[in-house]
Amino acid sequence: MSQVPSNINEIFSSVFATGLAYSNRFEVLINYPPAFTSISNDSARQLAVRCDAITVPGRGFSTTPYRFYGPARNMPYEPLYSGELTMSVIVSDDLRERAFFEAWMDAVCSQNNYKFNYYDQYTAPLIISVLDRSSAVKYQVLVEEAYPKAIGDIQLAYDKNDEFVRQDITIAYRKYSPVTVQPNTSSLPRPNSPADIALNGPPSPEKSFAIYSPAPGQFYRVGSDGTVNGIYDPDLANALQTNSIVR
C-alpha cells in the first residue's frame, strides 16, 4: 500500500500534527575563548540579539569503493564536516560587534609579531537553537572548537541612505553534535528569546531569564521556568543559579 498522501487533507493533517520549522526562528549563544581575559557578558547577550542569519552545519562521509563480488560498494571510512559556517550580525553605530570578532582574531594570531596562539586558547563552543513560534527549542546543535576564520568586507555607499550595516563572519569549527531536546514539562511558560525581547520589550517577571557564567568564557541562559539555553533541565538550572555569578 502506498504511503504517499492521496489527498490534500492528509497533507494538512501531517502539517498540523508535527508543525513546520521556520527559518527566522533561531537563537545563537557564543561562548568566549579562554584567551579573552576581559569579558563583557552584555556582549554575549547583544550578539545573541543581533545575529540575524546563521548556517546550521552539515556533515557526511568519505567513501572508497570496495569490491568483493559483483558491483562495488562505497564503504565509509572517515566522517566529514563542512568545517565552516557563516553568520551575519547587525552592527551597532560604533561597530562593536565587528570589534569583538577583530579581537577574537587577534587572539588567534597577533598583528604585532604574527605569532599564533595555542589552539585551545582561541577556540570556543557555540550553540545554535531552532525555535518554534512560541520560542521553544525544537532542535539544537553544539558547534565545537569554533573560532572566526574570516571577517567579511563592509560595503559603504552614499545611495544606501536607509540601509543598516550587516557584518558577515565565517566561523571555522572542528565538528558539531546534535543536542537532545527534552520536552518542557514545567507549568510555567518558557521565557522569551533575546530576539523577542529586542522586538517586544522585556518579558514579564515570571518569563525572565539571566545569563550565568560558571567559569570564564562560559555562558548559560537560565530561564525562570527551569530551562538552560532553552532546554528544560531544572537540576542544571538550580546548580547554575547556586554556584555561578549572575550577570
PDB file of C-alpha atoms in Angstrom:
ATOM      1  CA  MET A   1       0.000   0.000   0.000  1.00  0.00           C
ATOM      2  CA  SER A   2       1.318   3.409  -0.925  1.00  0.00           C
ATOM      3  CA  GLN A   3       2.411   5.679   1.943  1.00  0.00           C
ATOM      4  CA  VAL A   4       2.167   8.826  -0.175  1.00  0.00           C
ATOM      5  CA  PRO A   5      -0.766  11.074   0.852  1.00  0.00           C
ATOM      6  CA  SER A   6      -3.624  10.609  -1.592  1.00  0.00           C
ATOM      7  CA  ASN A   7      -5.356  13.921  -0.948  1.00  0.00           C
ATOM      8  CA  ILE A   8      -4.699  17.401   0.349  1.00  0.00           C
ATOM      9  CA  ASN A   9      -6.417  16.683   3.691  1.00  0.00           C
ATOM     10  CA  GLU A  10      -3.778  14.116   4.612  1.00  0.00           C
ATOM     11  CA  ILE A  11      -1.047  16.663   3.861  1.00  0.00           C
ATOM     12  CA  PHE A  12      -2.793  19.248   6.049  1.00  0.00           C
ATOM     13  CA  SER A  13      -3.191  16.672   8.831  1.00  0.00           C
ATOM     14  CA  SER A  14       0.541  15.917   8.733  1.00  0.00           C
ATOM     15  CA  VAL A  15       1.443  19.612   8.886  1.00  0.00           C
ATOM     16  CA  PHE A  16      -0.974  20.302  11.742  1.00  0.00           C
ATOM     17  CA  ALA A  17       0.259  17.262  13.689  1.00  0.00           C
ATOM     18  CA  THR A  18       4.009  17.990  13.533  1.00  0.00           C
ATOM     19  CA  GLY A  19       4.117  21.678  12.638  1.00  0.00           C
ATOM     20  CA  LEU A  20       6.655  23.425  10.424  1.00  0.00           C
ATOM     21  CA  ALA A  21      10.145  24.760  11.083  1.00  0.00           C
ATOM     22  CA  TYR A  22      10.615  28.426  10.193  1.00  0.00           C
ATOM     23  CA  SER A  23      13.987  29.753   9.074  1.00  0.00           C
ATOM     24  CA  ASN A  24      13.559  33.016  11.012  1.00  0.00           C
ATOM     25  CA  ARG A  25      13.098  31.302  14.387  1.00  0.00           C
ATOM     26  CA  PHE A  26      16.555  30.649  15.837  1.00  0.00           C
ATOM     27  CA  GLU A  27      18.950  31.677  18.562  1.00  0.00           C
ATOM     28  CA  VAL A  28      22.750  31.683  18.813  1.00  0.00           C
ATOM     29  CA  LEU A  29      24.782  31.634  22.031  1.00  0.00           C
ATOM     30  CA  ILE A  30      28.505  32.291  21.571  1.00  0.00           C
ATOM     31  CA  ASN A  31      30.929  31.352  24.338  1.00  0.00           C
ATOM     32  CA  TYR A  32      34.193  33.255  24.716  1.00  0.00           C
ATOM     33  CA  PRO A  33      37.608  31.630  24.225  1.00  0.00           C
ATOM     34  CA  PRO A  34      39.997  31.330  27.216  1.00  0.00           C
ATOM     35  CA  ALA A  35      42.304  33.928  25.620  1.00  0.00           C
ATOM     36  CA  PHE A  36      39.723  36.626  26.424  1.00  0.00           C
ATOM     37  CA  THR A  37      40.802  37.908  29.819  1.00  0.00           C
ATOM     38  CA  SER A  38      38.396  40.851  29.869  1.00  0.00           C
ATOM     39  CA  ILE A  39      34.847  39.632  29.283  1.00  0.00           C
ATOM     40  CA  SER A  40      31.669  41.672  28.999  1.00  0.00           C
ATOM     41  CA  ASN A  41      28.641  39.442  29.495  1.00  0.00           C
ATOM     42  CA  ASP A  42      26.438  42.125  27.967  1.00  0.00           C
ATOM     43  CA  SER A  43      28.266  41.472  24.690  1.00  0.00           C
ATOM     44  CA  ALA A  44      27.122  37.838  24.749  1.00  0.00           C
ATOM     45  CA  ARG A  45      23.511  38.963  25.062  1.00  0.00           C
ATOM     46  CA  GLN A  46      23.923  41.597  22.342  1.00  0.00           C
ATOM     47  CA  LEU A  47      25.436  39.084  19.910  1.00  0.00           C
ATOM     48  CA  ALA A  48      22.512  36.726  20.527  1.00  0.00           C
ATOM     49  CA  VAL A  49      20.092  39.523  19.695  1.00  0.00           C
ATOM     50  CA  ARG A  50      21.938  40.960  16.698  1.00  0.00           C
ATOM     51  CA  CYS A  51      22.776  37.741  14.846  1.00  0.00           C
ATOM     52  CA  ASP A  52      20.157  37.873  12.077  1.00  0.00           C
ATOM     53  CA  ALA A  53      21.355  34.907   9.976  1.00  0.00           C
ATOM     54  CA  ILE A  54      23.426  31.783  10.523  1.00  0.00           C
ATOM     55  CA  THR A  55      24.087  28.464   8.808  1.00  0.00           C
ATOM     56  CA  VAL A  56      23.267  25.209  10.575  1.00  0.00           C
ATOM     57  CA  PRO A  57      26.250  22.982   9.704  1.00  0.00           C
ATOM     58  CA  GLY A  58      26.065  19.640   7.909  1.00  0.00           C
ATOM     59  CA  ARG A  59      28.168  16.501   7.757  1.00  0.00           C
ATOM     60  CA  GLY A  60      28.911  13.464   5.611  1.00  0.00           C
ATOM     61  CA  PHE A  61      31.354  10.601   4.993  1.00  0.00           C
ATOM     62  CA  SER A  62      34.349   9.978   2.789  1.00  0.00           C
ATOM     63  CA  THR A  63      33.868   6.703   0.935  1.00  0.00           C
ATOM     64  CA  THR A  64      36.035   4.316  -1.015  1.00  0.00           C
ATOM     65  CA  PRO A  65      34.911   1.631  -3.495  1.00  0.00           C
ATOM     66  CA  TYR A  66      35.067  -1.898  -2.091  1.00  0.00           C
ATOM     67  CA  ARG A  67      34.572  -4.823  -4.421  1.00  0.00           C
ATOM     68  CA  PHE A  68      34.214  -8.403  -3.254  1.00  0.00           C
ATOM     69  CA  TYR A  69      31.996  -9.823  -5.947  1.00  0.00           C
ATOM     70  CA  GLY A  70      29.725  -8.008  -8.367  1.00  0.00           C
ATOM     71  CA  PRO A  71      29.112  -4.240  -8.245  1.00  0.00           C
ATOM     72  CA  ALA A  72      31.338  -2.271  -5.897  1.00  0.00           C
ATOM     73  CA  ARG A  73      30.100  -0.917  -2.581  1.00  0.00           C
ATOM     74  CA  ASN A  74      31.046   2.562  -1.409  1.00  0.00           C
ATOM     75  CA  MET A  75      32.319   1.982   2.114  1.00  0.00           C
ATOM     76  CA  PRO A  76      32.607   4.938   4.515  1.00  0.00           C
ATOM     77  CA  TYR A  77      35.959   5.345   6.242  1.00  0.00           C
ATOM     78  CA  GLU A  78      36.056   8.923   7.546  1.00  0.00           C
ATOM     79  CA  PRO A  79      33.495  11.355   8.967  1.00  0.00           C
ATOM     80  CA  LEU A  80      33.379  14.702   7.183  1.00  0.00           C
ATOM     81  CA  TYR A  81      32.187  18.083   8.454  1.00  0.00           C
ATOM     82  CA  SER A  82      31.936  21.175   6.315  1.00  0.00           C
ATOM     83  CA  GLY A  83      34.328  22.850   8.777  1.00  0.00           C
ATOM     84  CA  GLU A  84      32.876  26.314   8.204  1.00  0.00           C
ATOM     85  CA  LEU A  85      29.632  28.151   8.782  1.00  0.00           C
ATOM     86  CA  THR A  86      28.596  31.714   8.058  1.00  0.00           C
ATOM     87  CA  MET A  87      26.757  34.171  10.224  1.00  0.00           C
ATOM     88  CA  SER A  88      25.516  37.718   9.742  1.00  0.00           C
ATOM     89  CA  VAL A  89      25.422  40.301  12.529  1.00  0.00           C
ATOM     90  CA  ILE A  90      23.623  43.650  12.565  1.00  0.00           C
ATOM     91  CA  VAL A  91      26.247  46.023  13.926  1.00  0.00           C
ATOM     92  CA  SER A  92      25.891  48.932  16.363  1.00  0.00           C
ATOM     93  CA  ASP A  93      26.715  52.507  15.416  1.00  0.00           C
ATOM     94  CA  ASP A  94      30.257  52.063  16.831  1.00  0.00           C
ATOM     95  CA  LEU A  95      30.692  48.660  15.113  1.00  0.00           C
ATOM     96  CA  ARG A  96      31.418  46.984  18.442  1.00  0.00           C
ATOM     97  CA  GLU A  97      30.307  43.609  17.073  1.00  0.00           C
ATOM     98  CA  ARG A  98      32.976  43.800  14.366  1.00  0.00           C
ATOM     99  CA  ALA A  99      35.500  44.886  17.012  1.00  0.00           C
ATOM    100  CA  PHE A 100      34.587  41.784  19.047  1.00  0.00           C
ATOM    101  CA  PHE A 101      35.469  39.451  16.189  1.00  0.00           C
ATOM    102  CA  GLU A 102      38.570  41.522  15.377  1.00  0.00           C
ATOM    103  CA  ALA A 103      39.750  40.987  18.959  1.00  0.00           C
ATOM    104  CA  TRP A 104      38.972  37.276  18.674  1.00  0.00           C
ATOM    105  CA  MET A 105      41.068  37.043  15.500  1.00  0.00           C
ATOM    106  CA  ASP A 106      43.880  38.884  17.299  1.00  0.00           C
ATOM    107  CA  ALA A 107      43.680  36.146  19.939  1.00  0.00           C
ATOM    108  CA  VAL A 108      44.294  33.635  17.136  1.00  0.00           C
ATOM    109  CA  CYS A 109      47.233  35.490  15.582  1.00  0.00           C
ATOM    110  CA  SER A 110      48.890  38.655  16.871  1.00  0.00           C
ATOM    111  CA  GLN A 111      49.047  41.515  14.363  1.00  0.00           C
ATOM    112  CA  ASN A 112      52.250  42.727  16.025  1.00  0.00           C
ATOM    113  CA  ASN A 113      54.506  39.681  15.623  1.00  0.00           C
ATOM    114  CA  TYR A 114      52.208  37.356  13.588  1.00  0.00           C
ATOM    115  CA  LYS A 115      52.636  34.529  16.056  1.00  0.00           C
ATOM    116  CA  PHE A 116      49.744  32.108  16.506  1.00  0.00           C
ATOM    117  CA  ASN A 117      48.301  31.308  19.896  1.00  0.00           C
ATOM    118  CA  TYR A 118      47.703  27.800  21.251  1.00  0.00           C
ATOM    119  CA  TYR A 119      44.665  26.176  19.653  1.00  0.00           C
ATOM    120  CA  ASP A 120      42.759  25.624  22.896  1.00  0.00           C
ATOM    121  CA  GLN A 121      43.194  29.284  23.838  1.00  0.00           C
ATOM    122  CA  TYR A 122      41.238  30.738  20.910  1.00  0.00           C
ATOM    123  CA  THR A 123      38.564  28.109  20.257  1.00  0.00           C
ATOM    124  CA  ALA A 124      35.193  28.053  21.999  1.00  0.00           C
ATOM    125  CA  PRO A 125      31.841  26.296  21.556  1.00  0.00           C
ATOM    126  CA  LEU A 126      28.719  27.941  20.242  1.00  0.00           C
ATOM    127  CA  ILE A 127      25.135  26.733  20.408  1.00  0.00           C
ATOM    128  CA  ILE A 128      22.608  27.108  17.604  1.00  0.00           C
ATOM    129  CA  SER A 129      18.953  26.561  18.538  1.00  0.00           C
ATOM    130  CA  VAL A 130      15.997  26.254  16.170  1.00  0.00           C
ATOM    131  CA  LEU A 131      12.818  27.597  17.795  1.00  0.00           C
ATOM    132  CA  ASP A 132       9.142  27.257  17.123  1.00  0.00           C
ATOM    133  CA  ARG A 133       6.631  30.114  17.017  1.00  0.00           C
ATOM    134  CA  SER A 134       6.341  30.050  20.841  1.00  0.00           C
ATOM    135  CA  SER A 135      10.160  30.337  21.198  1.00  0.00           C
ATOM    136  CA  ALA A 136      10.506  26.756  22.470  1.00  0.00           C
ATOM    137  CA  VAL A 137      13.693  24.970  21.394  1.00  0.00           C
ATOM    138  CA  LYS A 138      12.946  22.187  18.903  1.00  0.00           C
ATOM    139  CA  TYR A 139      16.429  21.395  17.604  1.00  0.00           C
ATOM    140  CA  GLN A 140      19.864  22.326  18.863  1.00  0.00           C
ATOM    141  CA  VAL A 141      23.467  21.738  17.826  1.00  0.00           C
ATOM    142  CA  LEU A 142      26.672  22.242  19.793  1.00  0.00           C
ATOM    143  CA  VAL A 143      29.400  23.522  17.462  1.00  0.00           C
ATOM    144  CA  GLU A 144      32.758  22.569  18.959  1.00  0.00           C
ATOM    145  CA  GLU A 145      36.153  24.266  18.730  1.00  0.00           C
ATOM    146  CA  ALA A 146      34.891  27.301  16.844  1.00  0.00           C
ATOM    147  CA  TYR A 147      36.753  30.496  16.008  1.00  0.00           C
ATOM    148  CA  PRO A 148      36.372  33.280  13.415  1.00  0.00           C
ATOM    149  CA  LYS A 149      38.215  32.411  10.216  1.00  0.00           C
ATOM    150  CA  ALA A 150      37.281  35.484   8.194  1.00  0.00           C
ATOM    151  CA  ILE A 151      35.612  38.842   8.681  1.00  0.00           C
ATOM    152  CA  GLY A 152      33.814  39.967   5.557  1.00  0.00           C
ATOM    153  CA  ASP A 153      34.089  43.313   3.840  1.00  0.00           C
ATOM    154  CA  ILE A 154      31.531  46.025   4.577  1.00  0.00           C
ATOM    155  CA  GLN A 155      30.306  47.961   1.569  1.00  0.00           C
ATOM    156  CA  LEU A 156      29.500  51.625   2.234  1.00  0.00           C
ATOM    157  CA  ALA A 157      27.825  53.906  -0.306  1.00  0.00           C
ATOM    158  CA  TYR A 158      26.030  57.268  -0.415  1.00  0.00           C
ATOM    159  CA  ASP A 159      22.982  55.753  -2.067  1.00  0.00           C
ATOM    160  CA  LYS A 160      22.337  53.376   0.872  1.00  0.00           C
ATOM    161  CA  ASN A 161      20.631  56.011   2.957  1.00  0.00           C
ATOM    162  CA  ASP A 162      18.124  53.797   4.781  1.00  0.00           C
ATOM    163  CA  GLU A 163      20.135  50.552   4.962  1.00  0.00           C
ATOM    164  CA  PHE A 164      21.757  49.400   8.173  1.00  0.00           C
ATOM    165  CA  VAL A 165      25.120  47.631   8.168  1.00  0.00           C
ATOM    166  CA  ARG A 166      25.480  43.871   8.418  1.00  0.00           C
ATOM    167  CA  GLN A 167      28.755  42.141   9.150  1.00  0.00           C
ATOM    168  CA  ASP A 168      29.391  38.696   7.631  1.00  0.00           C
ATOM    169  CA  ILE A 169      31.562  36.331   9.660  1.00  0.00           C
ATOM    170  CA  THR A 170      32.974  32.952   8.597  1.00  0.00           C
ATOM    171  CA  ILE A 171      33.323  30.605  11.566  1.00  0.00           C
ATOM    172  CA  ALA A 172      35.672  27.617  11.410  1.00  0.00           C
ATOM    173  CA  TYR A 173      34.947  24.611  13.619  1.00  0.00           C
ATOM    174  CA  ARG A 174      36.045  21.003  14.121  1.00  0.00           C
ATOM    175  CA  LYS A 175      32.723  19.217  14.465  1.00  0.00           C
ATOM    176  CA  TYR A 176      29.203  19.600  15.755  1.00  0.00           C
ATOM    177  CA  SER A 177      26.947  17.407  17.875  1.00  0.00           C
ATOM    178  CA  PRO A 178      23.140  17.440  17.977  1.00  0.00           C
ATOM    179  CA  VAL A 179      21.828  18.107  21.479  1.00  0.00           C
ATOM    180  CA  THR A 180      18.907  16.035  22.749  1.00  0.00           C
ATOM    181  CA  VAL A 181      15.985  18.374  23.355  1.00  0.00           C
ATOM    182  CA  GLN A 182      13.718  17.266  26.190  1.00  0.00           C
ATOM    183  CA  PRO A 183      10.117  18.495  26.259  1.00  0.00           C
ATOM    184  CA  ASN A 184       9.444  21.279  28.698  1.00  0.00           C
ATOM    185  CA  THR A 185       7.183  19.826  31.397  1.00  0.00           C
ATOM    186  CA  SER A 186       7.182  22.945  33.526  1.00  0.00           C
ATOM    187  CA  SER A 187       3.839  24.570  34.218  1.00  0.00           C
ATOM    188  CA  LEU A 188       5.370  27.984  33.597  1.00  0.00           C
ATOM    189  CA  PRO A 189       5.760  29.305  30.051  1.00  0.00           C
ATOM    190  CA  ARG A 190       9.241  29.368  28.579  1.00  0.00           C
ATOM    191  CA  PRO A 191      10.950  32.792  28.658  1.00  0.00           C
ATOM    192  CA  ASN A 192      11.106  34.860  25.530  1.00  0.00           C
ATOM    193  CA  SER A 193      14.215  34.589  23.400  1.00  0.00           C
ATOM    194  CA  PRO A 194      16.640  37.550  23.224  1.00  0.00           C
ATOM    195  CA  ALA A 195      15.301  38.332  19.753  1.00  0.00           C
ATOM    196  CA  ASP A 196      11.755  38.548  21.116  1.00  0.00           C
ATOM    197  CA  ILE A 197      12.914  40.835  23.913  1.00  0.00           C
ATOM    198  CA  ALA A 198      14.610  43.127  21.399  1.00  0.00           C
ATOM    199  CA  LEU A 199      11.425  43.376  19.325  1.00  0.00           C
ATOM    200  CA  ASN A 200       8.731  43.310  22.003  1.00  0.00           C
ATOM    201  CA  GLY A 201      10.438  44.681  25.103  1.00  0.00           C
ATOM    202  CA  PRO A 202      11.305  42.978  28.406  1.00  0.00           C
ATOM    203  CA  PRO A 203       9.226  39.927  29.402  1.00  0.00           C
ATOM    204  CA  SER A 204       7.076  39.738  32.499  1.00  0.00           C
ATOM    205  CA  PRO A 205       8.857  38.604  35.703  1.00  0.00           C
ATOM    206  CA  GLU A 206       7.651  35.003  35.511  1.00  0.00           C
ATOM    207  CA  LYS A 207       9.153  34.736  31.996  1.00  0.00           C
ATOM    208  CA  SER A 208      12.513  36.313  32.803  1.00  0.00           C
ATOM    209  CA  PHE A 209      15.948  34.796  32.286  1.00  0.00           C
ATOM    210  CA  ALA A 210      19.512  35.618  33.277  1.00  0.00           C
ATOM    211  CA  ILE A 211      22.952  34.899  31.881  1.00  0.00           C
ATOM    212  CA  TYR A 212      25.065  32.818  34.285  1.00  0.00           C
ATOM    213  CA  SER A 213      28.811  32.351  33.982  1.00  0.00           C
ATOM    214  CA  PRO A 214      30.162  29.376  35.993  1.00  0.00           C
ATOM    215  CA  ALA A 215      33.646  29.818  34.506  1.00  0.00           C
ATOM    216  CA  PRO A 216      35.421  32.477  32.430  1.00  0.00           C
ATOM    217  CA  GLY A 217      34.126  32.453  28.869  1.00  0.00           C
ATOM    218  CA  GLN A 218      31.224  30.063  29.572  1.00  0.00           C
ATOM    219  CA  PHE A 219      27.691  31.423  29.426  1.00  0.00           C
ATOM    220  CA  TYR A 220      24.328  29.802  30.068  1.00  0.00           C
ATOM    221  CA  ARG A 221      20.896  31.359  29.631  1.00  0.00           C
ATOM    222  CA  VAL A 222      18.846  30.181  32.616  1.00  0.00           C
ATOM    223  CA  GLY A 223      15.118  30.785  32.481  1.00  0.00           C
ATOM    224  CA  SER A 224      12.696  31.115  35.389  1.00  0.00           C
ATOM    225  CA  ASP A 225      10.852  28.056  34.065  1.00  0.00           C
ATOM    226  CA  GLY A 226      13.850  25.757  34.618  1.00  0.00           C
ATOM    227  CA  THR A 227      15.300  25.924  31.109  1.00  0.00           C
ATOM    228  CA  VAL A 228      19.016  26.127  30.352  1.00  0.00           C
ATOM    229  CA  ASN A 229      19.800  27.501  26.881  1.00  0.00           C
ATOM    230  CA  GLY A 230      16.167  26.812  26.007  1.00  0.00           C
ATOM    231  CA  ILE A 231      16.172  23.159  27.144  1.00  0.00           C
ATOM    232  CA  TYR A 232      14.195  22.111  30.212  1.00  0.00           C
ATOM    233  CA  ASP A 233      16.737  20.999  32.826  1.00  0.00           C
ATOM    234  CA  PRO A 234      15.697  22.217  36.304  1.00  0.00           C
ATOM    235  CA  ASP A 235      18.570  20.435  38.095  1.00  0.00           C
ATOM    236  CA  LEU A 236      21.211  22.150  35.983  1.00  0.00           C
ATOM    237  CA  ALA A 237      19.352  25.455  36.239  1.00  0.00           C
ATOM    238  CA  ASN A 238      19.353  25.238  40.028  1.00  0.00           C
ATOM    239  CA  ALA A 239      23.053  24.306  40.098  1.00  0.00           C
ATOM    240  CA  LEU A 240      23.976  27.250  37.892  1.00  0.00           C
ATOM    241  CA  GLN A 241      21.927  29.654  39.985  1.00  0.00           C
ATOM    242  CA  THR A 242      23.570  28.337  43.158  1.00  0.00           C
ATOM    243  CA  ASN A 243      27.195  28.096  42.061  1.00  0.00           C
ATOM    244  CA  SER A 244      27.538  30.761  39.395  1.00  0.00           C
ATOM    245  CA  ILE A 245      27.693  34.522  39.268  1.00  0.00           C
ATOM    246  CA  VAL A 246      24.617  36.107  37.727  1.00  0.00           C
ATOM    247  CA  ARG A 247      25.388  38.697  35.058  1.00  0.00           C
TER     248      ARG A 247
END
